[in-house]
Tab-separated table of C-alpha atoms and ligand atoms in Angstrom:
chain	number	residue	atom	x	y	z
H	1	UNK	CA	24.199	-7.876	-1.587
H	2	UNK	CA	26.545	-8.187	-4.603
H	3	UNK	CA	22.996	-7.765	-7.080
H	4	UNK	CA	21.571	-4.288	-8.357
H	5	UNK	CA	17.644	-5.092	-8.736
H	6	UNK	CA	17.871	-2.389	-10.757
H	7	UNK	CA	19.495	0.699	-12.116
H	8	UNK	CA	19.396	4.130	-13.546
H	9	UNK	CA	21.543	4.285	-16.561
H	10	UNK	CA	20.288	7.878	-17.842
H	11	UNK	CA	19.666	6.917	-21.959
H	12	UNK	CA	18.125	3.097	-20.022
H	13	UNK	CA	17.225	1.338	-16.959
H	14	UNK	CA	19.206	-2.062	-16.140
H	15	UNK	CA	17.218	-4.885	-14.887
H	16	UNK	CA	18.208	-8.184	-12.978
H	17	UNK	CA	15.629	-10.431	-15.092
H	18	UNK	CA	14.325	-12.783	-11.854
H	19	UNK	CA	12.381	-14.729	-14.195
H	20	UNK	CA	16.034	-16.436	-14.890
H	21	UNK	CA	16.926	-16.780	-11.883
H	22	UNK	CA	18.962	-18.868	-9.696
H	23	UNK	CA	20.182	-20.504	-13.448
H	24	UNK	CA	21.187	-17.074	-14.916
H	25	UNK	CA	21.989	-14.059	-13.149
H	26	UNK	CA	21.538	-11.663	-16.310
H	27	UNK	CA	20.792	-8.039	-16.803
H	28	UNK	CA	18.899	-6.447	-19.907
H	29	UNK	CA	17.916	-3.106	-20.678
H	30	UNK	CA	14.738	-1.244	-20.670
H	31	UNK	CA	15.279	1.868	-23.546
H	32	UNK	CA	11.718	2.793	-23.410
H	33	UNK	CA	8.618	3.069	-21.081
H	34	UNK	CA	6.897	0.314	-22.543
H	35	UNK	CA	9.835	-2.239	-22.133
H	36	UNK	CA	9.452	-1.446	-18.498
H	37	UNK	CA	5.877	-2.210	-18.425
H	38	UNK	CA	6.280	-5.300	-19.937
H	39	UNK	CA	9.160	-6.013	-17.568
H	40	UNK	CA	7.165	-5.561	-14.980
H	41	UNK	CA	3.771	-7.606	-16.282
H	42	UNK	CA	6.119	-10.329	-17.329
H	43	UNK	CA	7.902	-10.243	-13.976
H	44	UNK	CA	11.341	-9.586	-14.894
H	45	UNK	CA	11.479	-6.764	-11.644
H	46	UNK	CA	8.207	-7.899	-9.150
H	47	UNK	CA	8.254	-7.324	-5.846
H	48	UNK	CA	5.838	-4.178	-3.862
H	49	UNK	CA	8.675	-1.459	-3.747
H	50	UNK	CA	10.381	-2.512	-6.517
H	51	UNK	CA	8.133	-2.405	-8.851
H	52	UNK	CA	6.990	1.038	-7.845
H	53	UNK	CA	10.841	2.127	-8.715
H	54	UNK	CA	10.793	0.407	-11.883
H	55	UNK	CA	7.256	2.591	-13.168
H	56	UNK	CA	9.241	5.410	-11.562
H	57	UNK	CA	11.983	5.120	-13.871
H	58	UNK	CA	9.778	4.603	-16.465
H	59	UNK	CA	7.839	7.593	-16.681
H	60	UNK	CA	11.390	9.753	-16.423
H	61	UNK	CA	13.006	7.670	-19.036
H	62	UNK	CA	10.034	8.058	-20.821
H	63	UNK	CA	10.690	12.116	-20.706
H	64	UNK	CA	14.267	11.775	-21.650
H	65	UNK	CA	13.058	10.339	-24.832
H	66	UNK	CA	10.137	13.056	-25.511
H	67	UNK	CA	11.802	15.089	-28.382
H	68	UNK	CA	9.027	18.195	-28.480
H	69	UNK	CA	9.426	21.723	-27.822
H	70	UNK	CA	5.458	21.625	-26.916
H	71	UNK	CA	4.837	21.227	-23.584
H	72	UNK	CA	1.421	20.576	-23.554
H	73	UNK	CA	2.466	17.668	-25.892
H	74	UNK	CA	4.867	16.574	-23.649
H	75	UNK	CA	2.779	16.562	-20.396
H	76	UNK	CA	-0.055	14.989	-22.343
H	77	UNK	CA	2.756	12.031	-23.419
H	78	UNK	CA	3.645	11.849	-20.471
H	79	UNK	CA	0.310	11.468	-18.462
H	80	UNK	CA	-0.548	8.569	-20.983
H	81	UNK	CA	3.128	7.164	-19.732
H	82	UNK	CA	1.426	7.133	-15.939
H	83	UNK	CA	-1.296	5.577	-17.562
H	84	UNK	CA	0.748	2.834	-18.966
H	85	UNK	CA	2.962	1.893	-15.664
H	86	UNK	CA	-0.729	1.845	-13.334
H	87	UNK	CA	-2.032	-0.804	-15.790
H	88	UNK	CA	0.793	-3.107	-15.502
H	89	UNK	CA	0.064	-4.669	-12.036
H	90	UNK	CA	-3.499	-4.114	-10.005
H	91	UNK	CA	-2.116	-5.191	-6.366
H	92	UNK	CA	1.055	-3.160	-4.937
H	93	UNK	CA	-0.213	-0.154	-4.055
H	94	UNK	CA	3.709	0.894	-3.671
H	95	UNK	CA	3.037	1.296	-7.908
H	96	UNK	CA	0.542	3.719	-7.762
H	97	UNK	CA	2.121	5.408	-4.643
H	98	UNK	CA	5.022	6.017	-6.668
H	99	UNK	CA	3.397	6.965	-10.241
H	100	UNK	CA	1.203	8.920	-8.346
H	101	UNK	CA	4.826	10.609	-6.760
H	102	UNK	CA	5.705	11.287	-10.339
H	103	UNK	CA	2.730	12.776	-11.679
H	104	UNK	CA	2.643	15.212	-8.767
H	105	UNK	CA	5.586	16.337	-9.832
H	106	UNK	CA	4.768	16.700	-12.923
H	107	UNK	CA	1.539	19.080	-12.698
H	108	UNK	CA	4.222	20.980	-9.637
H	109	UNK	CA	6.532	21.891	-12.640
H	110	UNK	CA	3.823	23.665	-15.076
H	111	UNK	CA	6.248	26.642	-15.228
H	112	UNK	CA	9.366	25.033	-15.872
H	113	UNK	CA	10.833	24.697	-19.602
H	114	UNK	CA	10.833	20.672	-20.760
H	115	UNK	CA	14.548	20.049	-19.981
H	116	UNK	CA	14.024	21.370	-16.510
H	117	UNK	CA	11.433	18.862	-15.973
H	118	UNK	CA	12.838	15.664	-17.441
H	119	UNK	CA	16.254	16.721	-14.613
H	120	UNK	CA	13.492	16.917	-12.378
H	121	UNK	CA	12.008	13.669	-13.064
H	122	UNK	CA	15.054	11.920	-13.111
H	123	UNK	CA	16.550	13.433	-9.763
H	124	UNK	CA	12.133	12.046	-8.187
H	125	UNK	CA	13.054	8.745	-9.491
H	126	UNK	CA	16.074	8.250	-8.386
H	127	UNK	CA	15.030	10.088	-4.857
H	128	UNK	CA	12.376	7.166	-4.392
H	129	UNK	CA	14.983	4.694	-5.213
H	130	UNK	CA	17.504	5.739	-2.672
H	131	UNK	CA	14.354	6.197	-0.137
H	132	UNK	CA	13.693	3.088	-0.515
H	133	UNK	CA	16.843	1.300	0.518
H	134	UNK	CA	17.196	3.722	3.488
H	135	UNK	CA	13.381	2.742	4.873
H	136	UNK	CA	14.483	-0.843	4.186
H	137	UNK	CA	17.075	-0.699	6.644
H	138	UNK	CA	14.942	1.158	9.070
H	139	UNK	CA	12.715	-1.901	9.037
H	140	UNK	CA	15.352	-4.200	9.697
H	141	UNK	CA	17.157	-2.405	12.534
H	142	UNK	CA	12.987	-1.615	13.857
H	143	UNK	CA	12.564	-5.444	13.274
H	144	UNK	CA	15.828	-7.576	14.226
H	145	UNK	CA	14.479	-7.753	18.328
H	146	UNK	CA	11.744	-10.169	16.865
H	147	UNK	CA	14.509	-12.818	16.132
H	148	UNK	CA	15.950	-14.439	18.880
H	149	UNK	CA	19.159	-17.352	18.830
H	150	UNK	CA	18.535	-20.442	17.333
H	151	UNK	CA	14.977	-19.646	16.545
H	152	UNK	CA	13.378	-20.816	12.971
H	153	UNK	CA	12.212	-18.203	10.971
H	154	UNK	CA	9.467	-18.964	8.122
H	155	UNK	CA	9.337	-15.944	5.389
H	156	UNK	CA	6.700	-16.903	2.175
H	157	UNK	CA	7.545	-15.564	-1.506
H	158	UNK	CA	10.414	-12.949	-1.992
H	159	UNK	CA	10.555	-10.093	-0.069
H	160	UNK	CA	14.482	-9.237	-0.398
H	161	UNK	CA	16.709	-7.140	-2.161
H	162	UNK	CA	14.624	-8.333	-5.331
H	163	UNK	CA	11.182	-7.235	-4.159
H	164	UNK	CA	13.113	-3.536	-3.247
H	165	UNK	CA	15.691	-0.842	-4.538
H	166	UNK	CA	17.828	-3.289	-2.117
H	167	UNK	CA	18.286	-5.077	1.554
H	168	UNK	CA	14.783	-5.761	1.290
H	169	UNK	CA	11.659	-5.630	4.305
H	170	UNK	CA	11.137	-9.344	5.038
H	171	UNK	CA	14.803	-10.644	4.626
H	172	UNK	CA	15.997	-7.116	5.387
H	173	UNK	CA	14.683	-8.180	9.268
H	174	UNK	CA	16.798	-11.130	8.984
H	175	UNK	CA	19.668	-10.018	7.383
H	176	UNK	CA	19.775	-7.109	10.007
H	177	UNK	CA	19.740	-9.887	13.182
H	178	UNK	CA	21.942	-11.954	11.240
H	179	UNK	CA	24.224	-8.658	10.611
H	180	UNK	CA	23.883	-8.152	14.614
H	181	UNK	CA	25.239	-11.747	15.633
H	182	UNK	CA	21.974	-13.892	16.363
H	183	UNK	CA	21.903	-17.122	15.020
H	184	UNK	CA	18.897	-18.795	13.661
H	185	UNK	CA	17.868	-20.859	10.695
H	186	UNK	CA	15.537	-19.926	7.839
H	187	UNK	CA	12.262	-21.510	6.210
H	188	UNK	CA	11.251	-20.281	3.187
H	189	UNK	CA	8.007	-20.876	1.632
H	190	UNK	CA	8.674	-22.236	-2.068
H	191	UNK	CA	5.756	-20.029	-3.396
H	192	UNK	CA	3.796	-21.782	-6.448
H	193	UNK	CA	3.081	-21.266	-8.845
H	194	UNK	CA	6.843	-18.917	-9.863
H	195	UNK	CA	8.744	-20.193	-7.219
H	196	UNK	CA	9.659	-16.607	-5.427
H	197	UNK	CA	10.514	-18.643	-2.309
H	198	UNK	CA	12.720	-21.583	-3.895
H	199	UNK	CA	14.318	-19.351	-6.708
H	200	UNK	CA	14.358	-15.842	-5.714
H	201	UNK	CA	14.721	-15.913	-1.294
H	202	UNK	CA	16.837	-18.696	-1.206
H	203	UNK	CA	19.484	-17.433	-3.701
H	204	UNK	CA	19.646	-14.156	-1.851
H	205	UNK	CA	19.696	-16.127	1.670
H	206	UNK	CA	22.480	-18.516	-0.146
H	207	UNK	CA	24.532	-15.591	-1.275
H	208	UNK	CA	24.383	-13.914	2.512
H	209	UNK	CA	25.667	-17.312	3.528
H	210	UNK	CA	22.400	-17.522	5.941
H	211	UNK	CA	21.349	-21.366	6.686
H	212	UNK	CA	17.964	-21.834	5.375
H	213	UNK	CA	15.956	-24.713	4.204
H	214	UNK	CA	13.448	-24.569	1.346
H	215	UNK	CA	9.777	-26.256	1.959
H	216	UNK	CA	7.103	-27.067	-0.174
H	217	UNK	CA	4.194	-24.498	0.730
H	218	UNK	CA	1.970	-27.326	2.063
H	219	UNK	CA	4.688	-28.224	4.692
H	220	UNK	CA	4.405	-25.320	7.007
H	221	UNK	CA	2.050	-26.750	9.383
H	222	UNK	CA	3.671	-29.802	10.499
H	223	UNK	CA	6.510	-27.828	11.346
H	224	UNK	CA	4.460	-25.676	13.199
H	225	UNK	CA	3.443	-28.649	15.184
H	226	UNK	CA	6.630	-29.509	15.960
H	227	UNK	CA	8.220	-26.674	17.089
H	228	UNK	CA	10.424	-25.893	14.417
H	229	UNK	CA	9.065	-22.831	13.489
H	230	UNK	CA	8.942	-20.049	16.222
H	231	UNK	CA	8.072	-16.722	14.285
H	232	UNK	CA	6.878	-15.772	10.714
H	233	UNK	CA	7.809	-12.768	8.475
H	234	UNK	CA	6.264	-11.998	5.015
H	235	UNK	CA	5.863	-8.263	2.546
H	236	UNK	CA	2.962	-6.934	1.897
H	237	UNK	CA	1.560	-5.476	-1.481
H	238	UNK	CA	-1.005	-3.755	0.279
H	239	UNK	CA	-2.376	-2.676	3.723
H	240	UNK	CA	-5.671	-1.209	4.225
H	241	UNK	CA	-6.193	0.943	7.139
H	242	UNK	CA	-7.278	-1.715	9.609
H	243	UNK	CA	-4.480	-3.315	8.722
H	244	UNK	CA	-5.623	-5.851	6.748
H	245	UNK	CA	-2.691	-7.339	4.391
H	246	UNK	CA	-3.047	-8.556	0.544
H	247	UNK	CA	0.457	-10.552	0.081
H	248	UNK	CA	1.339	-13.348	-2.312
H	249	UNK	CA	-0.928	-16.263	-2.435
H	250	UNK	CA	-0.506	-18.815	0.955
H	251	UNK	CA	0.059	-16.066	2.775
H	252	UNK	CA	-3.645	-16.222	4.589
H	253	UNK	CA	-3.152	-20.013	5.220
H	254	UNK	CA	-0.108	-19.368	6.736
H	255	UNK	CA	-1.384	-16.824	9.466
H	256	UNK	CA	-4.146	-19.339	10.207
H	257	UNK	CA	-1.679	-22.027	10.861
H	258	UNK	CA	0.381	-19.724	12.595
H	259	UNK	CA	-2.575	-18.711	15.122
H	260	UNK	CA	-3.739	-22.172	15.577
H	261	UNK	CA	0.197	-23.099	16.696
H	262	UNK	CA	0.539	-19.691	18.812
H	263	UNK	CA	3.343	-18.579	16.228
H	264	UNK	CA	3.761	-15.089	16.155
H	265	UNK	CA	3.777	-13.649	12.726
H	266	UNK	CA	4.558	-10.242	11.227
H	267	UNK	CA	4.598	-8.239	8.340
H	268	UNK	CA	7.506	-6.104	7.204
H	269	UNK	CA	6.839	-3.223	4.614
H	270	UNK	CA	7.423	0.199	4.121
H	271	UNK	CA	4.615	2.894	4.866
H	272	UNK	CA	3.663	3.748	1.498
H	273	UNK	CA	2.656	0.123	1.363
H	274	UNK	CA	-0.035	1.830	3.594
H	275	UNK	CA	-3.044	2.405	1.338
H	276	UNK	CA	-4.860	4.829	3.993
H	277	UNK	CA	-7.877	5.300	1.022
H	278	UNK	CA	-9.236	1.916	2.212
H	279	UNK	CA	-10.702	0.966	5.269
H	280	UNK	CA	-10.299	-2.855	5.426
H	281	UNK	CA	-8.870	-5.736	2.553
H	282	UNK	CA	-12.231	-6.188	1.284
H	283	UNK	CA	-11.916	-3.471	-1.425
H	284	UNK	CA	-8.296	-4.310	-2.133
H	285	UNK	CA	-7.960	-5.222	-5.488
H	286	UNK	CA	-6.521	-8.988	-6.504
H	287	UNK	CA	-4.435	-9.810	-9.612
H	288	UNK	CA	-5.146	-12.977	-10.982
H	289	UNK	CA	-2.829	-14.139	-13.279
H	290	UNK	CA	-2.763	-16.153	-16.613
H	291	UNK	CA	-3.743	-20.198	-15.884
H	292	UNK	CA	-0.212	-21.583	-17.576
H	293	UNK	CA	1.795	-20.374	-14.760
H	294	UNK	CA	-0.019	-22.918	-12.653
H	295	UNK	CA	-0.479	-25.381	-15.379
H	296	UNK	CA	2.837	-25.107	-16.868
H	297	UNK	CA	6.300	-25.339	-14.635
H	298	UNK	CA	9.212	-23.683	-16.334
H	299	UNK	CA	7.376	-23.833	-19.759
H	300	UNK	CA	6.695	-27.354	-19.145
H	301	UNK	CA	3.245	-28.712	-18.697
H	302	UNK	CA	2.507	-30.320	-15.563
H	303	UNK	CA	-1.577	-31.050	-15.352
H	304	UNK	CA	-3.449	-32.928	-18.372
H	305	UNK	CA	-4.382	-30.883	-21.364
H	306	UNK	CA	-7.468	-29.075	-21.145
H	307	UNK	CA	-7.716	-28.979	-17.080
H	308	UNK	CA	-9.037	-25.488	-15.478
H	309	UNK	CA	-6.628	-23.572	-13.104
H	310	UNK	CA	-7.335	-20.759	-11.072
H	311	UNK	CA	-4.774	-18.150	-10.420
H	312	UNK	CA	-5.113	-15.170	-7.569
H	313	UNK	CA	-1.894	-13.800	-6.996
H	314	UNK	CA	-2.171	-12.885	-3.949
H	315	UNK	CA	-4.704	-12.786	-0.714
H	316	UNK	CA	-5.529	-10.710	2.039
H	317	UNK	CA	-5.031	-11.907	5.795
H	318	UNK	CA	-6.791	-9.880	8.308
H	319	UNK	CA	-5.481	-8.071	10.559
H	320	UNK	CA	-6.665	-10.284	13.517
H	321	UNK	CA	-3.846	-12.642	12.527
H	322	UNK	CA	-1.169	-10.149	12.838
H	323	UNK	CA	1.363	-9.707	15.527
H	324	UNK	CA	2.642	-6.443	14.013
H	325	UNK	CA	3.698	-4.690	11.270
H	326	UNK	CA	7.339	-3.356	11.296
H	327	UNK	CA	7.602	-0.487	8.934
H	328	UNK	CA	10.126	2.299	9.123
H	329	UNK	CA	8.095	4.147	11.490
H	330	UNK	CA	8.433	1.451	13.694
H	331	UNK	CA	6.201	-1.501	14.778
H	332	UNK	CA	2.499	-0.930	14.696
H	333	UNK	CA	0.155	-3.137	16.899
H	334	UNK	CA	-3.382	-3.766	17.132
H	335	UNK	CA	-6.054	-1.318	16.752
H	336	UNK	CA	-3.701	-0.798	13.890
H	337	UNK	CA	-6.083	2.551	12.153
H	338	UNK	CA	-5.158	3.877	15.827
H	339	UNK	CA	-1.596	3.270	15.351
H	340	UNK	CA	-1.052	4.279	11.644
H	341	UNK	CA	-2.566	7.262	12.407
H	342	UNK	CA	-0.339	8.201	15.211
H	343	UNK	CA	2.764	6.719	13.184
H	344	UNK	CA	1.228	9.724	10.554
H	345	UNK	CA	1.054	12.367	12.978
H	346	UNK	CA	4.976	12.152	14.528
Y	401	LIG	O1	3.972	-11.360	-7.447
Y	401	LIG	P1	5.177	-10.781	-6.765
Y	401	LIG	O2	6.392	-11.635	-6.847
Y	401	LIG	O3	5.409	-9.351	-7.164
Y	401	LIG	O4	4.739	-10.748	-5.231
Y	401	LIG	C1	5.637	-10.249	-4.279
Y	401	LIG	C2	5.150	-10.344	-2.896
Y	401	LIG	O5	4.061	-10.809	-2.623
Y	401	LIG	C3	6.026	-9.752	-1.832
Y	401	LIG	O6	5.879	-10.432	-0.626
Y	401	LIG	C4	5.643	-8.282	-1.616
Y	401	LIG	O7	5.590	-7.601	-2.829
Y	401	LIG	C5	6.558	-7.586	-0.703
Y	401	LIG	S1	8.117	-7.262	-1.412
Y	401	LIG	C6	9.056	-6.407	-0.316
């Protein structure tokens, strides 16, 4: 992976904008919290885990640049800063997971002068991003089995070293059998309406030097039929405890076509893309997103002027449809409440 998703620079935190990509591969930096947040509404950093590291990163950067000797003044600043980074994105739980990280910190260190506790939120932030690389490649070595020679592999949206701190849960699978010696050949989902599949999954799989070949999302069926595609592996944003799955739109329609064909198909994601407050997808909450980025392709208009478009980001397949779910814990199977909660308990 020759790409840093992003990065702690102490005074600023560098971004790979992926709203430029494959055209540009350009950084920019983020010098305050509110940058951040509009880096990640604007989806300049997206991805589950990612975007959890980017709030992360915020809300310590946002400390560095608290110049009070109040504390009170500073923890109230910096609760408004948590604040800020939920409200950016209602979906990946991995966001609130880590803000939630932070701000636990935060009312741990009551005691500590303000200096001690921006160190401390800068050594929590940069703890979660390091985390997350290491679970990453715990899913791919817990996932590579799945993949088997000359097999084709569909994956939906972009959930590679972009989506993460690095290596990815998705493509981290992949990369890890492709690492290993198998030889297969990649789908990948082009993912309307911003392209995540088609701009984002097959630069990384281009860069790794991985075969794939990109399909519009309506093609994934006939494929199916024809025996073309023998396993599917998409993220997650969020998993409730039955094991329901909210992932970027098509997602839902691809686990129906995958159980009418008899392809199995997985999930990759970390656990703390576990949201163990809810007890199925129905109460998981759906982003829907602004009608131009349907209408509009690229910032050019596409559909007549003054046409209606609807735009859920994501959807929720239930867990009926899923094979598994390979997190770092290992791969948990149907009942899947069962088996998070023994995953919990080891
Ligand atoms: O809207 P996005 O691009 O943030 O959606 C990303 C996805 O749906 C990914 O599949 C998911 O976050 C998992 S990333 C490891």
């Amino acid at each position: 992976m020759n790409f840093k998703t992003i990065e702690w620079r102490g005074d600023r935190v560098r971004l790979l904008d992926q709203r430029r990509l494959p055209g540009e591969v350009c950084y920019f930096d983020c010098r305050d919290p509110s940058s951040l947040a509009r880096a990640i509404q604007g989806m300049a950093i997206r991805g589950a885990p990612a975007i959890g590291v980017a709030a992360s990163m915020g809300i310590a950067l946002a400390a560095q640049k608290l110049h009070t000797h109040n504390l009170e003044v500073f923890l109230k600043n910096l609760k408004k800063v948590c604040q800020q980074m939920r409200q950016t994105r209602p979906t990946a739980v991995n966001l609130f997971w880590a803000v939630n990280r932070m701000e636990r910190l935060l009312d741990r260190t009551r005691s500590f002068s303000i200096e001690e506790i921006k160190a401390k939120l800068e050594d929590e932030a940069l703890q979660i991003y390091k985390e997350d690389l290491q679970i990453n490649r715990k899913i791919g070595e817990n996932g590579k089995r799945l993949i088997k020679d000359r097999d084709g592999v569909l994956t939906h949206c972009n959930a590679g070293g972009l989506a993460t701190a690095g290596f990815g849960t998705a493509l981290g699978v992949i990369q890890a059998a492709w690492t290993e010696g198998k030889r297969f050949h990649v789908f990948v989902d082009e993912t309307r309406p911003l392209l995540q599949g088609s701009r984002l999954t097959a630069w990384e799989l281009a860069q790794e030097k991985i075969p794939a070949t990109v399909l519009t999302d309506n093609m994934a069926g006939w494929l199916m039929k024809n025996g073309k595609i023998n396993l599917i592996i998409v993220g997650a944003d969020r998993i409730a405890r039955n094991g329901d799955t909210a992932n970027k739109i098509g997602t839902y329609g691809l686990a129906i076509l995958a159980k009418y064909h008899g392809v199995p198909f997985y999930v990759a994601a970390p656990t703390s893309t576990l949201d163990r407050s809810l007890p199925s997808g129905e109460q998981i909450p759906i982003e829907e997103r602004s009608a131009e980025e349907v209408t509009h392709l690229r910032g050019k208009r596409i559909t007549p002027k003054g046409i209606k478009a609807y735009n859920p980001a994501f959807d929720v397949t239930p867990h009926s449809l899923i094979h598994g779910i390979i997190t770092e814990k290992g791969i948990a199977r149907e009942p899947f409440h069962k088996n998070f909660k023994k995953m919990f308990t080891k």
